[in-house]
PDB file of N, CA, C and O in Angstrom:
ATOM      1  N   ASP A   1      -2.976 -10.614   6.301  1.00 54.00           N
ATOM      2  CA  ASP A   1      -2.859 -12.068   6.657  1.00 54.00           C
ATOM      3  C   ASP A   1      -3.710 -12.491   7.225  1.00 54.00           C
ATOM      4  O   ASP A   1      -4.650 -12.176   8.481  1.00 54.00           O
ATOM      5  N   VAL A   2      -2.313 -13.315   8.338  1.00 59.00           N
ATOM      6  CA  VAL A   2      -3.465 -13.961   9.037  1.00 59.00           C
ATOM      7  C   VAL A   2      -2.843 -13.528  10.508  1.00 59.00           C
ATOM      8  O   VAL A   2      -3.880 -13.768  11.851  1.00 59.00           O
ATOM      9  N   GLU A   3      -2.139 -11.756  10.646  1.00 64.00           N
ATOM     10  CA  GLU A   3      -2.279 -11.376  11.915  1.00 64.00           C
ATOM     11  C   GLU A   3      -2.991 -10.460  11.314  1.00 64.00           C
ATOM     12  O   GLU A   3      -4.076  -9.955  12.690  1.00 64.00           O
ATOM     13  N   TYR A   4      -4.400 -10.349  11.022  1.00 59.00           N
ATOM     14  CA  TYR A   4      -5.226  -9.585  11.157  1.00 59.00           C
ATOM     15  C   TYR A   4      -6.957 -10.596  10.997  1.00 59.00           C
ATOM     16  O   TYR A   4      -6.649  -9.819  11.718  1.00 59.00           O
ATOM     17  N   ILE A   5      -6.625 -11.949  10.806  1.00 61.00           N
ATOM     18  CA  ILE A   5      -7.664 -12.506  11.245  1.00 61.00           C
ATOM     19  C   ILE A   5      -7.108 -12.790  13.034  1.00 61.00           C
ATOM     20  O   ILE A   5      -8.244 -12.739  13.727  1.00 61.00           O
ATOM     21  N   ALA A   6      -6.356 -12.809  13.533  1.00 59.00           N
ATOM     22  CA  ALA A   6      -6.135 -12.623  14.961  1.00 59.00           C
ATOM     23  C   ALA A   6      -6.802 -11.470  15.415  1.00 59.00           C
ATOM     24  O   ALA A   6      -7.443 -11.230  17.016  1.00 59.00           O
ATOM     25  N   LYS A   7      -6.345 -10.532  15.054  1.00 57.00           N
ATOM     26  CA  LYS A   7      -7.002  -8.798  15.162  1.00 57.00           C
ATOM     27  C   LYS A   7      -8.827  -9.165  15.581  1.00 57.00           C
ATOM     28  O   LYS A   7      -9.129  -9.418  16.122  1.00 57.00           O
ATOM     29  N   LEU A   8      -8.890  -9.927  14.222  1.00 59.00           N
ATOM     30  CA  LEU A   8     -10.556  -9.689  14.163  1.00 59.00           C
ATOM     31  C   LEU A   8     -10.927 -10.373  15.135  1.00 59.00           C
ATOM     32  O   LEU A   8     -12.350 -10.180  15.924  1.00 59.00           O
ATOM     33  N   ALA A   9      -9.909 -11.792  15.327  1.00 56.00           N
ATOM     34  CA  ALA A   9     -10.399 -12.557  16.899  1.00 56.00           C
ATOM     35  C   ALA A   9     -11.173 -11.805  18.615  1.00 56.00           C
ATOM     36  O   ALA A   9     -11.229 -12.021  18.949  1.00 56.00           O
ATOM     37  N   ARG A  10      -9.963 -10.964  18.139  1.00 57.00           N
ATOM     38  CA  ARG A  10     -10.181  -9.702  19.583  1.00 57.00           C
ATOM     39  C   ARG A  10     -11.032  -8.868  19.218  1.00 57.00           C
ATOM     40  O   ARG A  10     -10.607  -7.640  20.006  1.00 57.00           O
ATOM     41  N   LEU A  11     -11.589  -8.560  18.537  1.00 59.00           N
ATOM     42  CA  LEU A  11     -12.221  -6.987  17.793  1.00 59.00           C
ATOM     43  C   LEU A  11     -11.334  -5.677  17.973  1.00 59.00           C
ATOM     44  O   LEU A  11     -11.902  -4.918  18.283  1.00 59.00           O
ATOM     45  N   ASP A  12     -10.226  -6.222  17.668  1.00 63.00           N
ATOM     46  CA  ASP A  12      -9.403  -4.705  18.076  1.00 63.00           C
ATOM     47  C   ASP A  12      -8.697  -4.388  17.177  1.00 63.00           C
ATOM     48  O   ASP A  12      -7.613  -3.849  16.357  1.00 63.00           O
ATOM     49  N   PHE A  13      -9.575  -3.657  16.000  1.00 68.00           N
ATOM     50  CA  PHE A  13      -8.455  -3.502  14.527  1.00 68.00           C
ATOM     51  C   PHE A  13      -9.381  -1.612  13.581  1.00 68.00           C
ATOM     52  O   PHE A  13      -9.912  -1.703  14.956  1.00 68.00           O
ATOM     53  N   THR A  14      -8.612  -1.033  13.706  1.00 78.00           N
ATOM     54  CA  THR A  14      -8.909  -0.233  13.253  1.00 78.00           C
ATOM     55  C   THR A  14     -10.179   0.102  12.054  1.00 78.00           C
ATOM     56  O   THR A  14     -10.078  -0.709  11.508  1.00 78.00           O
ATOM     57  N   GLU A  15      -9.853   1.021  11.386  1.00 80.00           N
ATOM     58  CA  GLU A  15     -11.475   0.961  10.389  1.00 80.00           C
ATOM     59  C   GLU A  15     -10.675   1.232   9.478  1.00 80.00           C
ATOM     60  O   GLU A  15     -10.695   0.269   8.434  1.00 80.00           O
ATOM     61  N   GLU A  16      -9.738   1.433   9.183  1.00 85.00           N
ATOM     62  CA  GLU A  16      -8.408   1.128   8.361  1.00 85.00           C
ATOM     63  C   GLU A  16      -8.359   0.024   7.818  1.00 85.00           C
ATOM     64  O   GLU A  16      -8.446  -0.750   6.514  1.00 85.00           O
ATOM     65  N   GLU A  17      -8.633  -0.899   8.911  1.00 79.00           N
ATOM     66  CA  GLU A  17      -8.111  -2.530   8.901  1.00 79.00           C
ATOM     67  C   GLU A  17      -9.199  -3.234   8.374  1.00 79.00           C
ATOM     68  O   GLU A  17      -9.614  -4.071   7.968  1.00 79.00           O
ATOM     69  N   ARG A  18     -10.351  -2.633   9.155  1.00 78.00           N
ATOM     70  CA  ARG A  18     -11.371  -3.199   8.948  1.00 78.00           C
ATOM     71  C   ARG A  18     -11.752  -2.964   7.078  1.00 78.00           C
ATOM     72  O   ARG A  18     -12.046  -4.156   6.624  1.00 78.00           O
ATOM     73  N   VAL A  19     -11.760  -1.940   6.356  1.00 85.00           N
ATOM     74  CA  VAL A  19     -11.400  -1.894   5.475  1.00 85.00           C
ATOM     75  C   VAL A  19     -10.761  -2.931   4.733  1.00 85.00           C
ATOM     76  O   VAL A  19     -11.230  -3.118   3.392  1.00 85.00           O
ATOM     77  N   PHE A  20      -9.783  -2.880   4.608  1.00 85.00           N
ATOM     78  CA  PHE A  20      -9.316  -3.710   4.442  1.00 85.00           C
ATOM     79  C   PHE A  20      -9.408  -5.664   4.993  1.00 85.00           C
ATOM     80  O   PHE A  20      -9.206  -5.726   3.616  1.00 85.00           O
ATOM     81  N   VAL A  21      -9.681  -5.772   5.657  1.00 85.00           N
ATOM     82  CA  VAL A  21     -10.160  -7.127   5.568  1.00 85.00           C
ATOM     83  C   VAL A  21     -11.552  -7.120   5.198  1.00 85.00           C
ATOM     84  O   VAL A  21     -11.368  -8.431   3.534  1.00 85.00           O
ATOM     85  N   GLU A  22     -12.356  -5.963   5.142  1.00 86.00           N
ATOM     86  CA  GLU A  22     -13.193  -5.929   4.322  1.00 86.00           C
ATOM     87  C   GLU A  22     -13.687  -6.680   2.561  1.00 86.00           C
ATOM     88  O   GLU A  22     -14.162  -6.635   1.470  1.00 86.00           O
ATOM     89  N   GLN A  23     -12.223  -5.441   2.081  1.00 90.00           N
ATOM     90  CA  GLN A  23     -11.728  -5.603   0.679  1.00 90.00           C
ATOM     91  C   GLN A  23     -11.279  -6.949   0.371  1.00 90.00           C
ATOM     92  O   GLN A  23     -11.704  -7.664  -1.109  1.00 90.00           O
ATOM     93  N   ILE A  24     -10.429  -7.963   1.712  1.00 91.00           N
ATOM     94  CA  ILE A  24      -9.902  -9.618   1.668  1.00 91.00           C
ATOM     95  C   ILE A  24     -10.657 -10.314   1.082  1.00 91.00           C
ATOM     96  O   ILE A  24     -11.036 -10.541   0.560  1.00 91.00           O
ATOM     97  N   LEU A  25     -12.372 -10.070   2.090  1.00 92.00           N
ATOM     98  CA  LEU A  25     -13.330 -11.157   1.844  1.00 92.00           C
ATOM     99  C   LEU A  25     -13.695 -10.947   0.639  1.00 92.00           C
ATOM    100  O   LEU A  25     -14.494 -11.624   0.342  1.00 92.00           O
ATOM    101  N   ALA A  26     -14.854 -10.002   0.372  1.00 92.00           N
ATOM    102  CA  ALA A  26     -14.477  -9.888  -1.289  1.00 92.00           C
ATOM    103  C   ALA A  26     -14.087 -10.204  -1.915  1.00 92.00           C
ATOM    104  O   ALA A  26     -15.042 -10.981  -2.821  1.00 92.00           O
ATOM    105  N   LYS A  27     -12.945 -11.126  -2.314  1.00 91.00           N
ATOM    106  CA  LYS A  27     -11.923 -11.112  -3.216  1.00 91.00           C
ATOM    107  C   LYS A  27     -12.657 -12.621  -3.246  1.00 91.00           C
ATOM    108  O   LYS A  27     -11.342 -13.781  -4.281  1.00 91.00           O
ATOM    109  N   MET A  28     -12.900 -13.389  -1.992  1.00 94.00           N
ATOM    110  CA  MET A  28     -12.913 -15.019  -1.696  1.00 94.00           C
ATOM    111  C   MET A  28     -13.716 -14.894  -2.171  1.00 94.00           C
ATOM    112  O   MET A  28     -14.984 -14.916  -2.367  1.00 94.00           O
ATOM    113  N   PRO A  29     -14.102 -16.719  -2.315  1.00 95.00           N
ATOM    114  CA  PRO A  29     -15.249 -17.429  -3.216  1.00 95.00           C
ATOM    115  C   PRO A  29     -16.608 -17.338  -1.646  1.00 95.00           C
ATOM    116  O   PRO A  29     -15.974 -16.707  -0.246  1.00 95.00           O
ATOM    117  N   PRO A  30     -17.760 -17.399  -1.723  1.00 95.00           N
ATOM    118  CA  PRO A  30     -18.807 -16.618  -0.723  1.00 95.00           C
ATOM    119  C   PRO A  30     -18.425 -18.061   0.328  1.00 95.00           C
ATOM    120  O   PRO A  30     -18.991 -16.917   1.863  1.00 95.00           O
ATOM    121  N   GLU A  31     -18.550 -18.942   0.122  1.00 94.00           N
ATOM    122  CA  GLU A  31     -18.755 -19.888   1.940  1.00 94.00           C
ATOM    123  C   GLU A  31     -16.959 -19.266   1.764  1.00 94.00           C
ATOM    124  O   GLU A  31     -17.092 -20.116   3.469  1.00 94.00           O
ATOM    125  N   ALA A  32     -16.390 -19.456   1.443  1.00 95.00           N
ATOM    126  CA  ALA A  32     -14.630 -19.299   2.424  1.00 95.00           C
ATOM    127  C   ALA A  32     -14.909 -17.523   2.556  1.00 95.00           C
ATOM    128  O   ALA A  32     -14.872 -17.365   5.143  1.00 95.00           O
ATOM    129  N   SER A  33     -15.151 -16.807   2.848  1.00 95.00           N
ATOM    130  CA  SER A  33     -15.642 -15.694   3.244  1.00 95.00           C
ATOM    131  C   SER A  33     -16.634 -15.828   4.424  1.00 95.00           C
ATOM    132  O   SER A  33     -17.026 -14.711   5.298  1.00 95.00           O
ATOM    133  N   LEU A  34     -17.546 -16.540   3.994  1.00 95.00           N
ATOM    134  CA  LEU A  34     -19.311 -16.192   5.235  1.00 95.00           C
ATOM    135  C   LEU A  34     -18.857 -16.909   6.253  1.00 95.00           C
ATOM    136  O   LEU A  34     -18.886 -16.236   7.264  1.00 95.00           O
ATOM    137  N   VAL A  35     -17.667 -18.323   6.411  1.00 96.00           N
ATOM    138  CA  VAL A  35     -17.521 -18.752   7.638  1.00 96.00           C
ATOM    139  C   VAL A  35     -16.511 -17.581   8.380  1.00 96.00           C
ATOM    140  O   VAL A  35     -16.563 -17.847   9.755  1.00 96.00           O
ATOM    141  N   LEU A  36     -15.976 -17.305   7.490  1.00 93.00           N
ATOM    142  CA  LEU A  36     -14.849 -16.330   8.277  1.00 93.00           C
ATOM    143  C   LEU A  36     -15.359 -15.028   8.531  1.00 93.00           C
ATOM    144  O   LEU A  36     -15.311 -14.597  10.291  1.00 93.00           O
ATOM    145  N   ARG A  37     -16.811 -14.455   8.434  1.00 90.00           N
ATOM    146  CA  ARG A  37     -17.533 -13.465   8.960  1.00 90.00           C
ATOM    147  C   ARG A  37     -18.672 -13.638  10.252  1.00 90.00           C
ATOM    148  O   ARG A  37     -18.049 -13.442  11.348  1.00 90.00           O
ATOM    149  N   LYS A  38     -18.687 -15.096   9.913  1.00 92.00           N
ATOM    150  CA  LYS A  38     -19.802 -15.244  11.103  1.00 92.00           C
ATOM    151  C   LYS A  38     -18.522 -15.616  12.334  1.00 92.00           C
ATOM    152  O   LYS A  38     -19.880 -15.377  13.254  1.00 92.00           O
ATOM    153  N   HIS A  39     -17.638 -15.778  12.086  1.00 90.00           N
ATOM    154  CA  HIS A  39     -16.637 -16.490  13.561  1.00 90.00           C
ATOM    155  C   HIS A  39     -15.806 -15.074  14.038  1.00 90.00           C
ATOM    156  O   HIS A  39     -16.160 -14.503  15.689  1.00 90.00           O
ATOM    157  N   TYR A  40     -15.182 -14.944  12.466  1.00 84.00           N
ATOM    158  CA  TYR A  40     -14.538 -13.385  13.020  1.00 84.00           C
ATOM    159  C   TYR A  40     -15.423 -11.992  14.056  1.00 84.00           C
ATOM    160  O   TYR A  40     -15.346 -11.329  14.603  1.00 84.00           O
ATOM    161  N   LEU A  41     -16.096 -12.168  12.848  1.00 82.00           N
ATOM    162  CA  LEU A  41     -17.096 -10.837  12.790  1.00 82.00           C
ATOM    163  C   LEU A  41     -18.228 -11.047  13.146  1.00 82.00           C
ATOM    164  O   LEU A  41     -18.640  -9.627  14.186  1.00 82.00           O
ATOM    165  N   GLU A  42     -19.151 -11.583  13.329  1.00 85.00           N
ATOM    166  CA  GLU A  42     -19.950 -12.112  14.240  1.00 85.00           C
ATOM    167  C   GLU A  42     -20.215 -13.178  15.594  1.00 85.00           C
ATOM    168  O   GLU A  42     -20.597 -12.906  16.387  1.00 85.00           O
ATOM    169  N   ASP A  43     -19.359 -13.167  15.645  1.00 85.00           N
ATOM    170  CA  ASP A  43     -18.294 -13.996  17.141  1.00 85.00           C
ATOM    171  C   ASP A  43     -19.430 -15.302  17.292  1.00 85.00           C
ATOM    172  O   ASP A  43     -19.298 -15.380  18.291  1.00 85.00           O
ATOM    173  N   LYS A  44     -18.728 -16.111  16.274  1.00 92.00           N
ATOM    174  CA  LYS A  44     -20.371 -16.655  16.619  1.00 92.00           C
ATOM    175  C   LYS A  44     -19.254 -18.131  17.024  1.00 92.00           C
ATOM    176  O   LYS A  44     -18.317 -18.862  16.176  1.00 92.00           O
ATOM    177  N   PRO A  45     -19.413 -19.130  17.566  1.00 94.00           N
ATOM    178  CA  PRO A  45     -18.464 -20.618  17.933  1.00 94.00           C
ATOM    179  C   PRO A  45     -18.750 -21.524  16.406  1.00 94.00           C
ATOM    180  O   PRO A  45     -20.469 -21.328  16.341  1.00 94.00           O
ATOM    181  N   TYR A  46     -17.972 -22.933  16.258  1.00 96.00           N
ATOM    182  CA  TYR A  46     -18.300 -23.427  15.043  1.00 96.00           C
ATOM    183  C   TYR A  46     -19.673 -24.140  15.595  1.00 96.00           C
ATOM    184  O   TYR A  46     -20.273 -24.239  14.484  1.00 96.00           O
ATOM    185  N   GLN A  47     -20.250 -24.338  16.352  1.00 97.00           N
ATOM    186  CA  GLN A  47     -21.359 -24.996  16.583  1.00 97.00           C
ATOM    187  C   GLN A  47     -22.353 -24.488  16.456  1.00 97.00           C
ATOM    188  O   GLN A  47     -23.431 -25.019  15.920  1.00 97.00           O
ATOM    189  N   ILE A  48     -22.901 -22.808  16.382  1.00 97.00           N
ATOM    190  CA  ILE A  48     -23.850 -22.495  16.062  1.00 97.00           C
ATOM    191  C   ILE A  48     -23.563 -22.692  14.488  1.00 97.00           C
ATOM    192  O   ILE A  48     -24.160 -22.286  13.556  1.00 97.00           O
ATOM    193  N   ILE A  49     -22.175 -22.056  13.940  1.00 97.00           N
ATOM    194  CA  ILE A  49     -22.137 -21.809  11.645  1.00 97.00           C
ATOM    195  C   ILE A  49     -22.588 -23.727  11.447  1.00 97.00           C
ATOM    196  O   ILE A  49     -23.778 -23.164  10.365  1.00 97.00           O
ATOM    197  N   ALA A  50     -22.120 -24.653  12.898  1.00 98.00           N
ATOM    198  CA  ALA A  50     -23.057 -26.090  12.188  1.00 98.00           C
ATOM    199  C   ALA A  50     -23.901 -26.406  11.651  1.00 98.00           C
ATOM    200  O   ALA A  50     -24.952 -26.589  11.565  1.00 98.00           O
ATOM    201  N   ASN A  51     -24.378 -25.810  12.665  1.00 98.00           N
ATOM    202  CA  ASN A  51     -25.945 -25.492  12.789  1.00 98.00           C
ATOM    203  C   ASN A  51     -26.706 -24.782  11.673  1.00 98.00           C
ATOM    204  O   ASN A  51     -27.662 -25.245  11.610  1.00 98.00           O
ATOM    205  N   GLU A  52     -26.602 -23.319  11.401  1.00 97.00           N
ATOM    206  CA  GLU A  52     -26.885 -23.069  10.746  1.00 97.00           C
ATOM    207  C   GLU A  52     -26.478 -23.033   9.642  1.00 97.00           C
ATOM    208  O   GLU A  52     -27.649 -22.852   8.497  1.00 97.00           O
ATOM    209  N   GLN A  53     -25.813 -23.941   9.287  1.00 96.00           N
ATOM    210  CA  GLN A  53     -24.770 -24.258   8.156  1.00 96.00           C
ATOM    211  C   GLN A  53     -25.822 -26.149   7.966  1.00 96.00           C
ATOM    212  O   GLN A  53     -25.054 -26.211   6.521  1.00 96.00           O
ATOM    213  N   ARG A  54     -26.242 -26.491   8.453  1.00 98.00           N
ATOM    214  CA  ARG A  54     -26.874 -27.552   8.706  1.00 98.00           C
ATOM    215  C   ARG A  54     -25.495 -28.661   8.314  1.00 98.00           C
ATOM    216  O   ARG A  54     -25.531 -29.517   7.215  1.00 98.00           O
ATOM    217  N   THR A  55     -24.628 -28.703   8.919  1.00 98.00           N
ATOM    218  CA  THR A  55     -23.326 -29.700   8.843  1.00 98.00           C
ATOM    219  C   THR A  55     -22.356 -29.084  10.007  1.00 98.00           C
ATOM    220  O   THR A  55     -23.531 -28.776  11.532  1.00 98.00           O
ATOM    221  N   THR A  56     -21.755 -30.186   9.957  1.00 98.00           N
ATOM    222  CA  THR A  56     -20.773 -30.679  11.783  1.00 98.00           C
ATOM    223  C   THR A  56     -19.363 -29.894  12.022  1.00 98.00           C
ATOM    224  O   THR A  56     -19.287 -29.199  10.612  1.00 98.00           O
ATOM    225  N   VAL A  57     -19.597 -29.905  12.957  1.00 98.00           N
ATOM    226  CA  VAL A  57     -18.632 -28.919  14.286  1.00 98.00           C
ATOM    227  C   VAL A  57     -17.459 -29.510  12.593  1.00 98.00           C
ATOM    228  O   VAL A  57     -15.870 -27.809  11.998  1.00 98.00           O
ATOM    229  N   SER A  58     -16.925 -30.234  12.599  1.00 98.00           N
ATOM    230  CA  SER A  58     -15.718 -30.951  11.723  1.00 98.00           C
ATOM    231  C   SER A  58     -15.640 -30.192  10.360  1.00 98.00           C
ATOM    232  O   SER A  58     -14.571 -29.634   9.655  1.00 98.00           O
ATOM    233  N   ALA A  59     -16.822 -29.943   9.326  1.00 98.00           N
ATOM    234  CA  ALA A  59     -16.557 -29.645   8.921  1.00 98.00           C
ATOM    235  C   ALA A  59     -16.018 -28.549   8.643  1.00 98.00           C
ATOM    236  O   ALA A  59     -16.127 -27.444   8.293  1.00 98.00           O
ATOM    237  N   VAL A  60     -16.977 -27.501   9.595  1.00 98.00           N
ATOM    238  CA  VAL A  60     -16.971 -26.319   9.531  1.00 98.00           C
ATOM    239  C   VAL A  60     -15.486 -25.816  10.268  1.00 98.00           C
ATOM    240  O   VAL A  60     -15.075 -24.783   9.401  1.00 98.00           O
ATOM    241  N   LYS A  61     -15.351 -26.193  10.532  1.00 97.00           N
ATOM    242  CA  LYS A  61     -13.069 -26.597  11.317  1.00 97.00           C
ATOM    243  C   LYS A  61     -12.574 -27.017   9.943  1.00 97.00           C
ATOM    244  O   LYS A  61     -11.455 -25.777   9.795  1.00 97.00           O
ATOM    245  N   MET A  62     -13.718 -27.715   8.412  1.00 98.00           N
ATOM    246  CA  MET A  62     -12.031 -27.542   7.761  1.00 98.00           C
ATOM    247  C   MET A  62     -12.575 -26.888   7.099  1.00 98.00           C
ATOM    248  O   MET A  62     -11.362 -26.268   6.225  1.00 98.00           O
ATOM    249  N   ARG A  63     -13.798 -25.601   6.414  1.00 97.00           N
ATOM    250  CA  ARG A  63     -13.793 -24.830   6.731  1.00 97.00           C
ATOM    251  C   ARG A  63     -13.143 -23.398   7.058  1.00 97.00           C
ATOM    252  O   ARG A  63     -12.553 -22.674   5.854  1.00 97.00           O
ATOM    253  N   MET A  64     -12.695 -23.538   8.049  1.00 96.00           N
ATOM    254  CA  MET A  64     -12.489 -22.658   8.383  1.00 96.00           C
ATOM    255  C   MET A  64     -10.917 -22.702   7.686  1.00 96.00           C
ATOM    256  O   MET A  64     -10.521 -21.311   7.958  1.00 96.00           O
ATOM    257  N   PHE A  65      -9.900 -23.642   8.320  1.00 96.00           N
ATOM    258  CA  PHE A  65      -8.750 -23.754   7.198  1.00 96.00           C
ATOM    259  C   PHE A  65      -8.818 -23.144   6.988  1.00 96.00           C
ATOM    260  O   PHE A  65      -7.973 -22.537   5.945  1.00 96.00           O
ATOM    261  N   ARG A  66      -9.474 -23.781   5.384  1.00 96.00           N
ATOM    262  CA  ARG A  66      -9.261 -23.872   3.598  1.00 96.00           C
ATOM    263  C   ARG A  66      -9.733 -22.109   3.657  1.00 96.00           C
ATOM    264  O   ARG A  66      -8.808 -21.269   3.088  1.00 96.00           O
ATOM    265  N   ALA A  67     -10.559 -21.106   4.395  1.00 96.00           N
ATOM    266  CA  ALA A  67     -10.985 -19.887   4.136  1.00 96.00           C
ATOM    267  C   ALA A  67      -9.533 -19.203   4.531  1.00 96.00           C
ATOM    268  O   ALA A  67      -9.227 -18.331   4.064  1.00 96.00           O
ATOM    269  N   LYS A  68      -8.696 -19.727   5.674  1.00 93.00           N
ATOM    270  CA  LYS A  68      -8.247 -18.677   6.813  1.00 93.00           C
ATOM    271  C   LYS A  68      -7.013 -18.979   5.221  1.00 93.00           C
ATOM    272  O   LYS A  68      -6.238 -17.733   5.269  1.00 93.00           O
ATOM    273  N   LYS A  69      -6.058 -19.818   4.888  1.00 93.00           N
ATOM    274  CA  LYS A  69      -5.642 -20.351   3.785  1.00 93.00           C
ATOM    275  C   LYS A  69      -5.515 -18.908   2.531  1.00 93.00           C
ATOM    276  O   LYS A  69      -4.711 -18.394   2.279  1.00 93.00           O
ATOM    277  N   LEU A  70      -7.281 -19.281   2.435  1.00 93.00           N
ATOM    278  CA  LEU A  70      -6.993 -17.708   0.709  1.00 93.00           C
ATOM    279  C   LEU A  70      -7.193 -17.050   1.895  1.00 93.00           C
ATOM    280  O   LEU A  70      -6.767 -16.183   1.004  1.00 93.00           O
ATOM    281  N   PHE A  71      -7.805 -16.862   2.777  1.00 92.00           N
ATOM    282  CA  PHE A  71      -7.647 -14.844   3.530  1.00 92.00           C
ATOM    283  C   PHE A  71      -6.364 -14.697   3.423  1.00 92.00           C
ATOM    284  O   PHE A  71      -5.566 -13.218   2.598  1.00 92.00           O
ATOM    285  N   LYS A  72      -5.191 -15.429   3.938  1.00 90.00           N
ATOM    286  CA  LYS A  72      -3.387 -15.351   3.313  1.00 90.00           C
ATOM    287  C   LYS A  72      -3.380 -15.041   2.280  1.00 90.00           C
ATOM    288  O   LYS A  72      -2.354 -14.692   1.537  1.00 90.00           O
ATOM    289  N   LYS A  73      -3.737 -15.946   1.209  1.00 90.00           N
ATOM    290  CA  LYS A  73      -3.466 -15.474  -0.380  1.00 90.00           C
ATOM    291  C   LYS A  73      -4.105 -14.611  -0.947  1.00 90.00           C
ATOM    292  O   LYS A  73      -3.438 -13.834  -1.365  1.00 90.00           O
ATOM    293  N   ALA A  74      -5.014 -14.608  -0.779  1.00 88.00           N
ATOM    294  CA  ALA A  74      -6.242 -12.634  -1.063  1.00 88.00           C
ATOM    295  C   ALA A  74      -6.000 -11.453  -0.313  1.00 88.00           C
ATOM    296  O   ALA A  74      -4.582 -10.279  -0.879  1.00 88.00           O
ATOM    297  N   SER A  75      -4.971 -11.920   0.843  1.00 86.00           N
ATOM    298  CA  SER A  75      -4.349 -10.901   1.047  1.00 86.00           C
ATOM    299  C   SER A  75      -2.902 -10.270   0.534  1.00 86.00           C
ATOM    300  O   SER A  75      -1.959  -9.726   0.893  1.00 86.00           O
ATOM    301  N   ASP A  76      -2.250 -11.385   0.613  1.00 85.00           N
ATOM    302  CA  ASP A  76      -0.671 -11.213  -0.751  1.00 85.00           C
ATOM    303  C   ASP A  76      -0.874 -10.412  -2.097  1.00 85.00           C
ATOM    304  O   ASP A  76      -0.443 -10.438  -2.606  1.00 85.00           O
ATOM    305  N   GLY A  77      -1.736 -11.217  -2.596  1.00 78.00           N
ATOM    306  CA  GLY A  77      -2.035 -10.591  -3.576  1.00 78.00           C
ATOM    307  C   GLY A  77      -2.395 -11.587  -4.436  1.00 78.00           C
ATOM    308  O   GLY A  77      -2.192 -11.819  -5.849  1.00 78.00           O
ATOM    309  N   THR A  78      -2.586 -12.817  -4.351  1.00 71.00           N
ATOM    310  CA  THR A  78      -1.888 -14.597  -5.157  1.00 71.00           C
ATOM    311  C   THR A  78      -3.619 -15.384  -5.145  1.00 71.00           C
ATOM    312  O   THR A  78      -3.499 -15.884  -5.638  1.00 71.00           O
ATOM    313  N   LEU A  79      -4.542 -14.901  -4.953  1.00 66.00           N
ATOM    314  CA  LEU A  79      -6.202 -15.178  -5.277  1.00 66.00           C
ATOM    315  C   LEU A  79      -6.101 -14.132  -5.872  1.00 66.00           C
ATOM    316  O   LEU A  79      -6.380 -12.912  -5.927  1.00 66.00           O
ATOM    317  N   MET A  80      -6.202 -15.024  -7.293  1.00 55.00           N
ATOM    318  CA  MET A  80      -7.356 -14.370  -8.407  1.00 55.00           C
ATOM    319  C   MET A  80      -8.840 -14.772  -8.287  1.00 55.00           C
ATOM    320  O   MET A  80      -9.351 -15.896  -8.704  1.00 55.00           O
TER     321      MET A  80
END
């Protein structure tokens, strides 16, 4: 859930939590999991992600917002 996203931002998670997060990301649409991975696991700022995806920072922010909601649903088991 959102707590895991916060932990990812600090990169202070156990191996079990990392596996759990990876399983959740695997359930998500590729675009959503990609933006979360780049920001939280690769520690990339929005501007770099926007440059890599050839889009705007605003678009990355919106993708992050949507991806976090999907992450929450996936971790609750409500994302199919």
